[in-house]
Amino acid sequence: MTTTPMPRFPAEFRWGVSTSAYQIEGAASADGRGASVWDTFAHSPGRIADGSTGDVACDHYHRYAEDVALLAGLGVSAYRFSIAWPRVQPTGSGPANPAGLDFYDRLVDALLGVGVDPVATLFHWDLPQALEDAGGWLARDTAARFAEYADLVAARLGDRVKLWITLNEPFIHMSLGHGMGVHAPGRMLLFDAFPVAHHQLLGHGLAVSALRARSASPVAIANNYSPVRLAGGTDADRTAGAAYDALHNRLFTDPLLGLGYPDAPGLDLNVVRDGDLAVIAAPIDVLGVNYYNPTGIRAAEADSPLPFEIVPLDGYPRTAFDWPVVPDGLRDLLVGLRDRYGDTLPPIQVTESGCAYDDTPDADGRVPDPERIAYLDGHLRAVREAIDAGVDVTGYFVWSLLDNWEWAEGFTKRFGLVHVDFATQARTPKSSYAWLRDLIRP
Ligand code: FCB
């Protein structure tokens, strides 16, 4: 970690932390909540590394006041959380379940009460199981259902949420959830998962209109990006790199910005109907960028089902997830988005950035996490370099406030600024929490 002081950020820069509903809330059947695909998946034997579920998670549903106090103590200006669709519509359609919306009403008011902007994500992967049973995101109708759900949420919270995020990482939901089967709903369709991309994007576009009709607040999407690092210098390696880049970095951005779908091998665009691309290109106010690491790519073997091969990136420190720590990748990504999209690119907020380490309390009950401090230090310097290079980056959200239930990894990966003892639900701020608090203090 460099010892030169961190350069200052603009006074109006938005500092935040991010979480998602299924990873922290627990209370899986409280107040009429329906089942989501993640309840079903987590309860299926062999799907989750430690056999755990999100039934209780961080019990945030009951402990949100304590967690809002942690946000206030941290001094962030914004908190990105997600709304559980199956709390609002237990079966994914029909009238709102008022008790479900009441929870988010209380949370939003608690945040505003301590001067923290509520930033609400509408879909962080927890599709109501009843909609999955009707085809899920493979079915076009799910896009219309999503817009109805957005309308119900905005009718209740549209006067107080300060930034809407329609979808979280539609690429990851398509690829891990529907392509490779490692996330819910566990489908293994490879390239036949493309309708999941299109229907999520269509749902996004329809939801943008629904939100605008009810709320004056800005609207965004949070996309996952991973710059390609070529692991070889042949033409075949370059072709493979371009294919991966199109799938991961362009498929969910080009059409949003009015450019239509990129030329990506293996995609059957037959589900795209006349008029869809105009709906998808509804203007957004902010592009949310989630970044964890670049991806090493080389040409695939001849018998591979994929047109590229993903290879480990050597020579970097690694997190407990075995992800390489590459802060420069974030700068390159931000500058690359600006270079690729130019004036059509809206302002960017980094809506997720963070790392997992095996943080444990010491004998005094403190939780030192120097690797996370180094990680955040490096990535914030990278953001600052991108701003200096002229990229309009207006915010940075750390993933995550709390150690939580990390999808297929269960409770084995700790991403929090705050340590959680999952047996007692005791919260203990780690040393990174104090570091960030001191950094962002005006
Ligand atoms: C992102 C997800 C988030 C969390 C982090 C580690 O892909 O959006 O929920 O799991 O990874």
Tab-separated table of C-alpha atoms and ligand atoms in Angstrom, residues 19-20 23 80 124-125 168-169 172 183 224 290 292 321 323 352 399 404-407 415, ligand 1:
chain	number	residue	atom	x	y	z
A	19	THR	CA	-26.001	-5.053	0.275
A	20	SER	CA	-28.758	-7.247	-1.149
A	23	GLN	CA	-27.878	-12.070	1.469
A	80	ARG	CA	-27.581	0.656	-1.610
A	124	HIS	CA	-30.909	-8.597	-7.039
A	125	TRP	CA	-31.618	-12.125	-8.356
A	168	ASN	CA	-28.198	-6.019	-10.412
A	169	GLU	CA	-25.675	-7.667	-12.738
A	172	ILE	CA	-24.058	-12.737	-13.800
A	183	HIS	CA	-26.499	-19.843	-9.095
A	224	ASN	CA	-20.872	-6.238	-13.753
A	290	ASN	CA	-19.716	-3.363	-10.316
A	292	TYR	CA	-14.140	-7.169	-8.865
A	321	PHE	CA	-12.331	-16.089	-3.216
A	323	TRP	CA	-9.927	-13.484	-7.193
A	352	GLU	CA	-19.960	-2.521	-5.989
A	399	TRP	CA	-19.441	-4.317	-1.200
A	404	ASN	CA	-23.244	-11.989	4.706
A	405	TRP	CA	-24.567	-15.025	2.869
A	406	GLU	CA	-22.478	-15.160	-0.284
A	407	TRP	CA	-24.733	-17.112	-2.675
A	415	PHE	CA	-16.980	-9.294	2.390
B	1	FCB	C1	-21.558	-9.562	-6.952
B	1	FCB	C2	-22.974	-9.600	-6.417
B	1	FCB	C3	-23.066	-9.402	-4.939
B	1	FCB	C4	-21.961	-10.140	-4.207
B	1	FCB	C5	-20.617	-9.806	-4.796
B	1	FCB	C6	-19.460	-10.449	-4.087
B	1	FCB	O1	-21.502	-10.238	-8.159
B	1	FCB	O2	-23.753	-8.588	-7.046
B	1	FCB	O3	-24.350	-9.810	-4.522
B	1	FCB	O4	-22.211	-11.481	-4.228
B	1	FCB	O5	-20.602	-10.180	-6.140
